[in-house]
XYZ file of C-alpha atoms in Angstrom:
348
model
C 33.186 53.612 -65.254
C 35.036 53.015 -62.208
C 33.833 55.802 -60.320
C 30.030 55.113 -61.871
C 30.704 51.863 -59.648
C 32.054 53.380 -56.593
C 28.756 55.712 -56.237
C 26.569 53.008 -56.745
C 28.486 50.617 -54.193
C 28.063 53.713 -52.049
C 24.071 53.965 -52.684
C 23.763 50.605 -51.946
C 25.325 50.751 -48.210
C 24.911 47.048 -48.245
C 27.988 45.560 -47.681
C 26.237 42.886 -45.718
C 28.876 40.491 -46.004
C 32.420 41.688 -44.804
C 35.547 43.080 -47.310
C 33.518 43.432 -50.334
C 35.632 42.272 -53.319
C 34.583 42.559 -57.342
C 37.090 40.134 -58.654
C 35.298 36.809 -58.961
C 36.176 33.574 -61.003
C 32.873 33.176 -62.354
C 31.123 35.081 -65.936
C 30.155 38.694 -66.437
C 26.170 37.181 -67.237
C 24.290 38.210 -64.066
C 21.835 35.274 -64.461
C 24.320 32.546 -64.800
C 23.494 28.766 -66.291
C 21.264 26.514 -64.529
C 23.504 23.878 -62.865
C 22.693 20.450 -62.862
C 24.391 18.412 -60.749
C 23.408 14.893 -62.743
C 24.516 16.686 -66.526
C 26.478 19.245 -66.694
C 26.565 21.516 -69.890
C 29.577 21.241 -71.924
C 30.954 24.816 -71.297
C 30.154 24.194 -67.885
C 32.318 21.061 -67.819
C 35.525 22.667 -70.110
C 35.329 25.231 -67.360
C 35.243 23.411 -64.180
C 38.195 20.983 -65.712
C 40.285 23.940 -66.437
C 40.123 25.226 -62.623
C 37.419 27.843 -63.260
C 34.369 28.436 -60.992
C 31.472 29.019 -62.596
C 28.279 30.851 -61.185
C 24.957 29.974 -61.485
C 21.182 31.662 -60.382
C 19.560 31.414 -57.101
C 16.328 31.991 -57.263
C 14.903 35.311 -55.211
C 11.483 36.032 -54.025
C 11.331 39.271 -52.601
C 12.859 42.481 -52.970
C 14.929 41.594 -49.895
C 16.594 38.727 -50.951
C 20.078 37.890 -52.543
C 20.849 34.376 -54.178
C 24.101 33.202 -55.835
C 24.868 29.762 -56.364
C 29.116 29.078 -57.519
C 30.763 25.854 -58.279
C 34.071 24.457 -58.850
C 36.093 21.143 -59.119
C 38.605 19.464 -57.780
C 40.785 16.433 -58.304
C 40.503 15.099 -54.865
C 38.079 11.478 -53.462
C 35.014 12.402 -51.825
C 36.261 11.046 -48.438
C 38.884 13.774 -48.479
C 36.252 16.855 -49.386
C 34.329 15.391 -46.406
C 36.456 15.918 -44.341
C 36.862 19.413 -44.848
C 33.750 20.293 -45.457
C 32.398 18.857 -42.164
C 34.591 20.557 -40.207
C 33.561 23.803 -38.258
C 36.740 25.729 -39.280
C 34.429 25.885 -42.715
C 32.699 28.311 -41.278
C 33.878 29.066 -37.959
C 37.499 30.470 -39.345
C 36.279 33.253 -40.977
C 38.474 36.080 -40.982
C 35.484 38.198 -39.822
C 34.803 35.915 -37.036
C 36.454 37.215 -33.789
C 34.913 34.682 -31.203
C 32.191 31.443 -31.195
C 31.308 29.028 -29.058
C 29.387 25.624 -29.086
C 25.898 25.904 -27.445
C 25.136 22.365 -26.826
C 21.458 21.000 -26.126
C 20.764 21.985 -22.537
C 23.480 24.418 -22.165
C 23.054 27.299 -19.537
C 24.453 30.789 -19.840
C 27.714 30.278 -19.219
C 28.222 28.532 -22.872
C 27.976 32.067 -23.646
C 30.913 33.539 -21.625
C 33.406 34.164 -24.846
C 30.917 36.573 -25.711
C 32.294 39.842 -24.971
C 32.106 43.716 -25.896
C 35.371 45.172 -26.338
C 36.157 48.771 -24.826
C 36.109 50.516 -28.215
C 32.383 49.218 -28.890
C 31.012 51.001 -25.813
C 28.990 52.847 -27.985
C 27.481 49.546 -29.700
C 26.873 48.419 -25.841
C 24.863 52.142 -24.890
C 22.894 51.371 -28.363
C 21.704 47.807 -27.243
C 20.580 49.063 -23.719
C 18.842 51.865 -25.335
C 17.398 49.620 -28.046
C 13.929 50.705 -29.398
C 11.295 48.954 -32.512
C 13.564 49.900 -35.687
C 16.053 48.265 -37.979
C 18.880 48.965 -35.678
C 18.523 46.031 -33.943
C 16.500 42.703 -34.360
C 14.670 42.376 -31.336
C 11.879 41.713 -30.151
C 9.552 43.870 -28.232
C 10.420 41.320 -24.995
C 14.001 41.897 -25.646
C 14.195 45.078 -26.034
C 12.107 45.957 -22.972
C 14.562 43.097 -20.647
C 17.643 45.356 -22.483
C 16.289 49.045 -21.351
C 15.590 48.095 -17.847
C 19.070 46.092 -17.763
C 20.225 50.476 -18.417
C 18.628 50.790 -14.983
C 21.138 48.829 -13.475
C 24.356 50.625 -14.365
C 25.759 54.185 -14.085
C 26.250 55.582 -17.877
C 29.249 56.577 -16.607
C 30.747 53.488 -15.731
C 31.843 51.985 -19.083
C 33.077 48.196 -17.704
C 29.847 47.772 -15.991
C 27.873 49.133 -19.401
C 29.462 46.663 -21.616
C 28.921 43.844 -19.095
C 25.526 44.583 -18.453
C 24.834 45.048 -22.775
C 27.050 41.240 -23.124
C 25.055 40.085 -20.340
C 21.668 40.387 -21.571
C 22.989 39.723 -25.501
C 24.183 36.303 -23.190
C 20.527 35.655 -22.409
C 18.989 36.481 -25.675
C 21.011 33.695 -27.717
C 20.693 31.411 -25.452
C 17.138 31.444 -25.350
C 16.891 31.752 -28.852
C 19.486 28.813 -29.772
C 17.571 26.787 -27.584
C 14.040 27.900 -29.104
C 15.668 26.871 -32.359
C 16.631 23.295 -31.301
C 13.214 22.764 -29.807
C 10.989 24.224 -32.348
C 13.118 25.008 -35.804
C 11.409 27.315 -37.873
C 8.405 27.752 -35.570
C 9.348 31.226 -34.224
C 8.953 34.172 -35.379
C 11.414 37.418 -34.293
C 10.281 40.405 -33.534
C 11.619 43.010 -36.062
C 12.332 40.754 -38.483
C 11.105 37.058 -39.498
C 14.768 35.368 -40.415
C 12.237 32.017 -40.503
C 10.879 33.449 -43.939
C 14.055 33.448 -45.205
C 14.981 30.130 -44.240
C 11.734 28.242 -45.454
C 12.519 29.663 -49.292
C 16.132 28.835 -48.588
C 15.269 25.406 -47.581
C 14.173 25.186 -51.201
C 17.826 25.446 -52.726
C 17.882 21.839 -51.656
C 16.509 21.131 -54.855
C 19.827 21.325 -56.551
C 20.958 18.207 -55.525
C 17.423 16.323 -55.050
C 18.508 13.470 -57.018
C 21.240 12.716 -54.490
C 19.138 14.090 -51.151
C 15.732 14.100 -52.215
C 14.086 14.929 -48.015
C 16.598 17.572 -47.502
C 14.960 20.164 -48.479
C 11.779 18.717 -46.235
C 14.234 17.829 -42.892
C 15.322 21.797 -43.163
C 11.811 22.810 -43.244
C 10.788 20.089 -40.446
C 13.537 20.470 -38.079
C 14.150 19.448 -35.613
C 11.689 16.328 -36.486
C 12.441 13.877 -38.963
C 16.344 14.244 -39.733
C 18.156 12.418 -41.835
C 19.785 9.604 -39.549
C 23.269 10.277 -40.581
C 22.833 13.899 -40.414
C 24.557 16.122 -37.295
C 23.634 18.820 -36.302
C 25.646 22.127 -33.992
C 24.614 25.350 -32.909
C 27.128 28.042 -32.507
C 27.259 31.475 -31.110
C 29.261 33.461 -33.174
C 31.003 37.066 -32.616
C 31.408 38.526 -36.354
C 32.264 41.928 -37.704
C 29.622 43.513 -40.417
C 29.760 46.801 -41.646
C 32.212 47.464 -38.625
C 29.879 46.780 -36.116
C 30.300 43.681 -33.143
C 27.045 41.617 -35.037
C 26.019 38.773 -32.561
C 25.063 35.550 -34.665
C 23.692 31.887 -34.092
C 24.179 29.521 -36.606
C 23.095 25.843 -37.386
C 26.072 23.864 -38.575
C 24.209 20.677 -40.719
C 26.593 18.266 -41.795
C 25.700 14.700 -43.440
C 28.045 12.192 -45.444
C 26.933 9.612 -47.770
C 28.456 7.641 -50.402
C 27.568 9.384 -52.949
C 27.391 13.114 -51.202
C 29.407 15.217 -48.710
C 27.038 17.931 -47.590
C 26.777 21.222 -45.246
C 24.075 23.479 -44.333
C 24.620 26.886 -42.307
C 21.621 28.578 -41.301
C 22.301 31.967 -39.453
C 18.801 31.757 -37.443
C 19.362 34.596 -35.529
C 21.613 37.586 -36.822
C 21.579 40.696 -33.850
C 21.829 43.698 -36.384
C 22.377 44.774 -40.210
C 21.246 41.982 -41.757
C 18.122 39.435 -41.830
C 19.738 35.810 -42.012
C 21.202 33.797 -44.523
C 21.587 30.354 -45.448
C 24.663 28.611 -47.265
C 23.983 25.100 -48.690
C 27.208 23.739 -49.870
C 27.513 19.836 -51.634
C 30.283 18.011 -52.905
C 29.444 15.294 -55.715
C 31.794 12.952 -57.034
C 32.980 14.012 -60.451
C 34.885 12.769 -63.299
C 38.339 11.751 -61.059
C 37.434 14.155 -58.442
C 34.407 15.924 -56.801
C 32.285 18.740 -57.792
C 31.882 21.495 -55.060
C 28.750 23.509 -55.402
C 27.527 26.287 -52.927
C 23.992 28.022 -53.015
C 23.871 31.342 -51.029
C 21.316 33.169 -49.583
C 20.784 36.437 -47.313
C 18.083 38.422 -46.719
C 18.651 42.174 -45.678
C 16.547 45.428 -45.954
C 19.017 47.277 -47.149
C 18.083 46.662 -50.869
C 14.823 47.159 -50.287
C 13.104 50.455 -51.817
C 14.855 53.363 -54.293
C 18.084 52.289 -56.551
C 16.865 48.432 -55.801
C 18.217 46.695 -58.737
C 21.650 48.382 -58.320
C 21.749 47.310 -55.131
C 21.110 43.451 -55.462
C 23.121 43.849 -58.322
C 25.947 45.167 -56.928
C 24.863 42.346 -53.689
C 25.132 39.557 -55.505
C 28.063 39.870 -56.889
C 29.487 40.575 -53.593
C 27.607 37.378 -52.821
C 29.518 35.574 -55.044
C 33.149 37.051 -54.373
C 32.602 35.954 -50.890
C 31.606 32.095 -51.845
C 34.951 32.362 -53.794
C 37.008 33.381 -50.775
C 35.300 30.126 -49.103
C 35.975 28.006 -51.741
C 39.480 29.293 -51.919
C 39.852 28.290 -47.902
C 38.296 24.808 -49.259
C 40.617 24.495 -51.707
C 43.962 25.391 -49.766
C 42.398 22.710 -47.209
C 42.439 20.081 -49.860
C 45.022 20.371 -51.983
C 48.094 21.343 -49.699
C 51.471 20.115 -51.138
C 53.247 17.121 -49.667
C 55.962 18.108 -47.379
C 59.754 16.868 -47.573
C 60.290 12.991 -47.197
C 61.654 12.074 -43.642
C 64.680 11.672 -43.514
C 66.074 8.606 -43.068
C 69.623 8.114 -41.370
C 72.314 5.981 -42.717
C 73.028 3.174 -40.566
Protein backbone atom coordinates (compact mmCIF):
# COMPACT_ATOMS: atom_id res chain seq x y z
CA UNK A 1 0.00 0.00 0.00
CA UNK A 2 2.63 2.26 1.01
CA UNK A 3 4.60 2.13 -1.97
CA UNK A 4 1.08 2.20 -4.20
CA UNK A 5 1.11 5.79 -2.43
CA UNK A 6 4.59 6.81 -2.99
CA UNK A 7 4.15 6.26 -6.99
CA UNK A 8 1.14 8.06 -7.09
CA UNK A 9 2.55 11.09 -4.90
CA UNK A 10 5.28 10.79 -7.50
CA UNK A 11 2.72 10.98 -10.64
CA UNK A 12 1.21 13.74 -9.21
CA UNK A 13 4.50 16.09 -9.01
CA UNK A 14 2.26 18.51 -7.28
CA UNK A 15 3.59 19.25 -4.16
CA UNK A 16 2.37 22.77 -4.57
CA UNK A 17 2.43 23.54 -1.08
CA UNK A 18 5.86 22.94 0.75
CA UNK A 19 6.85 19.54 3.10
CA UNK A 20 4.00 17.49 2.08
CA UNK A 21 2.75 15.58 5.16
CA UNK A 22 -0.20 12.63 5.21
CA UNK A 23 -0.86 12.69 8.87
CA UNK A 24 -3.86 14.95 9.38
CA UNK A 25 -6.34 15.32 12.39
CA UNK A 26 -9.29 15.25 10.35
CA UNK A 27 -11.50 11.74 8.83
CA UNK A 28 -10.44 9.26 6.19
CA UNK A 29 -14.04 10.46 4.08
CA UNK A 30 -12.61 12.54 1.21
CA UNK A 31 -15.83 14.63 0.99
CA UNK A 32 -16.07 15.61 4.56
CA UNK A 33 -19.49 17.08 6.39
CA UNK A 34 -20.88 20.29 5.42
CA UNK A 35 -19.97 22.74 8.23
CA UNK A 36 -22.26 25.10 9.49
CA UNK A 37 -21.07 27.61 11.42
CA UNK A 38 -24.74 28.58 13.11
CA UNK A 39 -25.49 24.40 13.96
CA UNK A 40 -23.10 22.24 14.14
CA UNK A 41 -23.82 18.40 13.77
CA UNK A 42 -23.49 16.45 16.83
CA UNK A 43 -20.40 14.35 15.77
CA UNK A 44 -19.08 17.44 14.61
CA UNK A 45 -19.47 19.04 18.04
CA UNK A 46 -18.18 15.65 20.27
CA UNK A 47 -15.22 16.10 17.99
CA UNK A 48 -14.27 19.64 18.11
CA UNK A 49 -14.82 19.44 22.19
CA UNK A 50 -12.48 16.59 22.39
CA UNK A 51 -9.53 18.63 20.57
CA UNK A 52 -10.08 17.04 17.14
CA UNK A 53 -10.12 18.98 13.81
CA UNK A 54 -12.47 18.01 11.61
CA UNK A 55 -12.46 18.55 7.71
CA UNK A 56 -15.02 19.57 5.64
CA UNK A 57 -15.61 20.10 1.43
CA UNK A 58 -14.65 23.02 -0.55
CA UNK A 59 -16.30 23.20 -3.39
CA UNK A 60 -14.08 22.90 -6.89
CA UNK A 61 -14.93 24.03 -10.30
CA UNK A 62 -12.40 23.05 -12.58
CA UNK A 63 -10.04 20.41 -13.06
CA UNK A 64 -7.42 22.83 -11.72
CA UNK A 65 -8.64 23.53 -8.54
CA UNK A 66 -8.07 22.17 -4.91
CA UNK A 67 -10.51 23.04 -1.93
CA UNK A 68 -10.29 21.88 1.72
CA UNK A 69 -12.02 23.53 4.37
CA UNK A 70 -10.65 22.23 8.41
CA UNK A 71 -11.89 23.38 11.70
CA UNK A 72 -11.09 23.17 15.24
CA UNK A 73 -11.86 24.66 18.74
CA UNK A 74 -10.48 26.21 21.32
CA UNK A 75 -11.17 27.30 24.86
CA UNK A 76 -9.91 30.77 24.49
CA UNK A 77 -12.37 34.62 24.22
CA UNK A 78 -12.63 35.87 20.87
CA UNK A 79 -10.54 39.00 21.73
CA UNK A 80 -7.60 36.68 22.31
CA UNK A 81 -8.03 34.59 18.75
CA UNK A 82 -8.07 38.13 17.27
CA UNK A 83 -5.29 38.89 18.13
CA UNK A 84 -3.50 36.20 16.64
CA UNK A 85 -5.20 35.83 13.85
CA UNK A 86 -4.71 39.46 12.73
CA UNK A 87 -1.33 39.38 13.02
CA UNK A 88 1.02 38.97 9.90
CA UNK A 89 3.25 36.32 11.61
CA UNK A 90 -0.13 34.15 10.58
CA UNK A 91 1.06 34.03 7.49
CA UNK A 92 4.20 35.77 7.15
CA UNK A 93 6.17 33.09 9.59
CA UNK A 94 5.95 30.36 7.50
CA UNK A 95 8.72 28.10 7.67
CA UNK A 96 8.84 28.23 3.83
CA UNK A 97 8.96 31.89 3.85
CA UNK A 98 12.61 33.13 3.60
CA UNK A 99 11.98 36.98 3.12
CA UNK A 100 8.68 39.62 2.76
CA UNK A 101 8.21 42.92 2.85
CA UNK A 102 5.27 45.47 3.23
CA UNK A 103 4.43 47.23 -0.11
CA UNK A 104 2.48 50.11 1.09
CA UNK A 105 0.07 52.25 -1.24
CA UNK A 106 2.42 54.43 -3.26
CA UNK A 107 5.51 52.60 -2.55
CA UNK A 108 8.43 52.79 -5.16
CA UNK A 109 10.91 50.06 -5.92
CA UNK A 110 12.90 50.17 -3.21
CA UNK A 111 10.00 48.47 -0.90
CA UNK A 112 11.26 45.69 -2.86
CA UNK A 113 14.99 45.64 -1.87
CA UNK A 114 14.77 42.34 0.58
CA UNK A 115 14.08 40.68 -2.50
CA UNK A 116 17.08 38.85 -3.42
CA UNK A 117 18.47 35.74 -5.48
CA UNK A 118 20.85 33.80 -3.59
CA UNK A 119 24.16 32.47 -5.36
CA UNK A 120 22.97 28.85 -5.49
CA UNK A 121 19.71 29.95 -7.55
CA UNK A 122 21.78 31.38 -10.41
CA UNK A 123 20.25 29.00 -12.48
CA UNK A 124 16.56 30.15 -11.40
CA UNK A 125 18.00 33.86 -12.25
CA UNK A 126 19.42 32.60 -16.15
CA UNK A 127 15.72 30.92 -16.38
CA UNK A 128 13.83 34.27 -15.63
CA UNK A 129 16.03 36.32 -18.13
CA UNK A 130 15.53 33.69 -20.64
CA UNK A 131 11.82 33.41 -19.84
CA UNK A 132 9.56 32.43 -22.84
CA UNK A 133 5.18 31.78 -23.15
CA UNK A 134 5.03 28.35 -21.06
CA UNK A 135 4.17 27.18 -17.60
CA UNK A 136 7.60 27.86 -16.34
CA UNK A 137 6.90 31.09 -15.44
CA UNK A 138 3.70 33.32 -15.09
CA UNK A 139 4.34 36.15 -17.13
CA UNK A 140 3.12 38.03 -19.28
CA UNK A 141 4.12 38.56 -22.81
CA UNK A 142 5.26 42.41 -21.54
CA UNK A 143 7.23 40.82 -18.86
CA UNK A 144 8.80 38.46 -20.37
CA UNK A 145 9.96 40.60 -23.30
CA UNK A 146 11.29 43.65 -20.37
CA UNK A 147 13.13 40.21 -18.71
CA UNK A 148 15.02 38.97 -22.12
CA UNK A 149 16.28 42.32 -23.05
CA UNK A 150 17.27 42.95 -19.20
CA UNK A 151 19.87 39.42 -20.56
CA UNK A 152 21.24 42.10 -22.88
CA UNK A 153 22.57 43.95 -20.19
CA UNK A 154 24.83 41.48 -18.41
CA UNK A 155 27.72 39.13 -19.35
CA UNK A 156 26.40 35.32 -18.76
CA UNK A 157 29.44 35.01 -17.27
CA UNK A 158 29.20 37.32 -14.59
CA UNK A 159 26.95 35.57 -12.03
CA UNK A 160 26.49 38.75 -9.31
CA UNK A 161 25.47 40.96 -12.07
CA UNK A 162 22.94 37.97 -13.51
CA UNK A 163 21.17 37.58 -10.31
CA UNK A 164 20.91 41.36 -9.82
CA UNK A 165 19.75 42.06 -13.08
CA UNK A 166 16.92 38.70 -12.78
CA UNK A 167 15.95 40.42 -8.82
CA UNK A 168 15.91 43.63 -10.47
CA UNK A 169 13.36 43.22 -13.00
CA UNK A 170 11.33 40.46 -10.58
CA UNK A 171 11.62 44.11 -8.33
CA UNK A 172 9.66 45.86 -11.06
CA UNK A 173 7.19 43.22 -11.90
CA UNK A 174 5.60 43.07 -8.23
CA UNK A 175 5.60 46.27 -7.79
CA UNK A 176 3.64 47.06 -10.65
CA UNK A 177 1.49 44.32 -10.12
CA UNK A 178 0.85 44.97 -6.20
CA UNK A 179 0.02 48.28 -7.15
CA UNK A 180 -2.36 47.17 -10.17
CA UNK A 181 -3.99 45.08 -7.47
CA UNK A 182 -4.69 47.95 -5.00
CA UNK A 183 -6.02 50.10 -7.79
CA UNK A 184 -8.09 47.74 -9.71
CA UNK A 185 -8.59 44.24 -7.57
CA UNK A 186 -9.62 41.59 -9.67
CA UNK A 187 -9.69 43.64 -12.88
CA UNK A 188 -6.46 42.22 -14.41
CA UNK A 189 -5.83 39.57 -16.06
CA UNK A 190 -2.01 37.80 -16.20
CA UNK A 191 -0.60 36.69 -18.95
CA UNK A 192 0.00 32.87 -18.68
CA UNK A 193 -2.29 32.37 -16.24
CA UNK A 194 -5.60 34.23 -14.90
CA UNK A 195 -4.96 33.87 -10.83
CA UNK A 196 -8.26 36.46 -10.95
CA UNK A 197 -10.41 33.28 -11.94
CA UNK A 198 -9.36 31.69 -9.10
CA UNK A 199 -10.01 34.33 -6.77
CA UNK A 200 -13.63 35.30 -7.98
CA UNK A 201 -14.80 31.39 -7.16
CA UNK A 202 -12.73 31.69 -4.02
CA UNK A 203 -14.43 34.80 -3.06
CA UNK A 204 -17.42 32.48 -2.88
CA UNK A 205 -16.12 30.43 0.26
CA UNK A 206 -17.35 33.52 2.03
CA UNK A 207 -20.50 31.88 2.16
CA UNK A 208 -19.54 29.81 5.11
CA UNK A 209 -19.92 32.33 7.48
CA UNK A 210 -22.66 34.61 5.60
CA UNK A 211 -24.78 34.75 8.55
CA UNK A 212 -22.04 36.54 10.48
CA UNK A 213 -20.45 38.57 7.20
CA UNK A 214 -23.07 38.48 4.77
CA UNK A 215 -20.97 41.41 1.93
CA UNK A 216 -17.80 39.59 2.32
CA UNK A 217 -17.96 37.55 -0.17
CA UNK A 218 -19.18 40.79 -2.46
CA UNK A 219 -16.17 43.33 -0.88
CA UNK A 220 -13.59 40.37 -2.15
CA UNK A 221 -15.12 40.39 -5.47
CA UNK A 222 -15.43 44.41 -5.49
CA UNK A 223 -12.18 45.36 -4.14
CA UNK A 224 -10.84 47.71 -3.72
CA UNK A 225 -14.47 49.57 -3.71
CA UNK A 226 -16.88 49.14 -1.12
CA UNK A 227 -14.91 47.53 1.97
CA UNK A 228 -16.14 46.76 4.95
CA UNK A 229 -15.29 49.91 7.22
CA UNK A 230 -13.57 48.00 9.86
CA UNK A 231 -11.78 45.90 7.47
CA UNK A 232 -7.67 46.44 6.79
CA UNK A 233 -6.14 45.65 4.31
CA UNK A 234 -1.79 44.83 3.47
CA UNK A 235 0.01 43.80 0.59
CA UNK A 236 3.14 41.86 0.98
CA UNK A 237 5.91 40.68 -1.18
CA UNK A 238 6.85 37.47 -0.17
CA UNK A 239 10.12 35.22 -0.93
CA UNK A 240 8.82 31.43 -0.46
CA UNK A 241 10.29 28.08 -1.33
CA UNK A 242 7.94 25.60 -3.60
CA UNK A 243 9.01 22.57 -5.00
CA UNK A 244 12.65 23.88 -4.20
CA UNK A 245 12.49 26.66 -6.32
CA UNK A 246 12.92 30.75 -5.03
CA UNK A 247 8.77 31.34 -5.97
CA UNK A 248 8.20 35.20 -5.84
CA UNK A 249 4.62 35.89 -4.27
CA UNK A 250 2.23 38.94 -3.46
CA UNK A 251 -0.31 38.48 -1.12
CA UNK A 252 -3.38 40.47 0.26
CA UNK A 253 -3.46 40.24 4.02
CA UNK A 254 -7.56 41.07 4.87
CA UNK A 255 -8.14 41.31 8.37
CA UNK A 256 -11.57 42.55 10.07
CA UNK A 257 -12.80 42.18 13.83
CA UNK A 258 -16.26 42.33 14.98
CA UNK A 259 -18.07 41.32 17.96
CA UNK A 260 -19.23 38.50 16.94
CA UNK A 261 -16.25 37.46 14.28
CA UNK A 262 -12.43 37.55 14.07
CA UNK A 263 -11.65 37.14 10.40
CA UNK A 264 -8.59 36.83 7.76
CA UNK A 265 -8.38 36.62 4.14
CA UNK A 266 -4.99 35.84 2.16
CA UNK A 267 -5.19 36.13 -1.41
CA UNK A 268 -1.84 35.20 -3.23
CA UNK A 269 -2.73 37.54 -6.40
CA UNK A 270 0.30 37.04 -8.02
CA UNK A 271 2.39 33.71 -7.57
CA UNK A 272 5.87 33.93 -10.09
CA UNK A 273 6.05 30.09 -10.90
CA UNK A 274 4.57 26.45 -10.08
CA UNK A 275 1.47 27.32 -9.03
CA UNK A 276 -1.74 29.53 -10.07
CA UNK A 277 -2.85 31.38 -6.73
CA UNK A 278 -4.64 30.50 -3.81
CA UNK A 279 -6.83 31.92 -1.36
CA UNK A 280 -7.11 31.05 2.51
CA UNK A 281 -10.26 32.38 4.29
CA UNK A 282 -9.86 31.70 7.90
CA UNK A 283 -12.86 32.82 10.76
CA UNK A 284 -13.03 32.47 14.29
CA UNK A 285 -16.70 32.29 15.85
CA UNK A 286 -17.42 32.32 19.35
CA UNK A 287 -18.28 28.87 20.58
CA UNK A 288 -19.61 27.15 23.51
CA UNK A 289 -16.78 28.75 26.23
CA UNK A 290 -14.40 29.35 23.51
CA UNK A 291 -14.18 30.06 19.71
CA UNK A 292 -14.51 27.97 16.72
CA UNK A 293 -11.58 28.32 14.17
CA UNK A 294 -12.52 27.43 10.67
CA UNK A 295 -10.21 27.75 7.52
CA UNK A 296 -11.38 27.30 3.78
CA UNK A 297 -8.44 26.68 1.33
CA UNK A 298 -8.04 27.12 -2.07
CA UNK A 299 -5.20 26.83 -4.89
CA UNK A 300 -5.33 26.56 -8.28
CA UNK A 301 -2.35 24.82 -10.18
CA UNK A 302 -2.00 22.97 -13.58
CA UNK A 303 -0.33 20.40 -12.35
CA UNK A 304 -3.50 18.22 -11.79
CA UNK A 305 -4.75 19.01 -14.79
CA UNK A 306 -4.93 16.13 -17.59
CA UNK A 307 -3.90 12.08 -17.18
CA UNK A 308 -4.01 10.42 -13.45
CA UNK A 309 -6.31 13.69 -12.47
CA UNK A 310 -8.28 12.34 -9.68
CA UNK A 311 -5.14 10.86 -8.01
CA UNK A 312 -3.68 13.89 -8.15
CA UNK A 313 -6.31 16.24 -6.43
CA UNK A 314 -6.71 13.45 -4.33
CA UNK A 315 -3.52 13.06 -3.18
CA UNK A 316 -3.64 17.49 -3.30
CA UNK A 317 -6.10 17.86 -1.08
CA UNK A 318 -5.11 16.03 1.42
CA UNK A 319 -1.87 17.73 1.31
CA UNK A 320 -4.18 20.73 1.40
CA UNK A 321 -5.42 19.84 4.49
CA UNK A 322 -2.12 18.64 6.37
CA UNK A 323 -0.87 22.04 5.65
CA UNK A 324 -4.09 24.00 7.25
CA UNK A 325 -3.23 21.69 10.24
CA UNK A 326 0.37 22.86 10.53
CA UNK A 327 -1.32 26.53 10.56
CA UNK A 328 -3.69 25.78 12.94
CA UNK A 329 -1.10 24.11 15.05
CA UNK A 330 1.07 27.65 14.87
CA UNK A 331 -2.53 29.19 15.92
CA UNK A 332 -2.88 27.09 18.56
CA UNK A 333 0.73 27.27 20.21
CA UNK A 334 -0.02 31.20 19.80
CA UNK A 335 -3.04 30.90 21.97
CA UNK A 336 -2.71 28.61 24.40
CA UNK A 337 0.99 29.05 25.70
CA UNK A 338 1.39 28.07 29.43
CA UNK A 339 1.72 30.70 32.12
CA UNK A 340 5.23 31.21 33.13
CA UNK A 341 6.63 31.07 36.87
CA UNK A 342 5.10 33.71 39.35
CA UNK A 343 7.60 36.65 40.02
CA UNK A 344 9.21 36.38 42.60
CA UNK A 345 8.65 38.38 45.29
CA UNK A 346 11.48 39.22 47.94
CA UNK A 347 11.06 39.03 51.60
CA UNK A 348 11.30 42.27 53.17
Amino acid sequence: MLARLGRAAALAGLLVLPDPAWAVDAPTSEEGQALDVRRLAPEQRRRLLAGDTIAYPVLETSETELGAGVAMYLAVPLSRAAEVLTSSDVILKDPSITASGLIPAGATVAALHGFKLAAGEIGEAQDALDAAAGARFNMAPPEITVFRAAKGTVRSTDRAAVLDAAAGQWHALLLERAQAFQTRGLARRSGTTDPAALLRVAAGDARIIASLAPRLGEALLRYPAEQSPTAISHIYWVKRQVQGRPTPLLIQHLVDVTPALALYVERQFYVGNTYNASQILCAAVPYEDGVLILSSNRVSTDQVAGLGGEMKRLIGRRQLRSEIVKRFDRIRAALVRPLGPPDRVESP
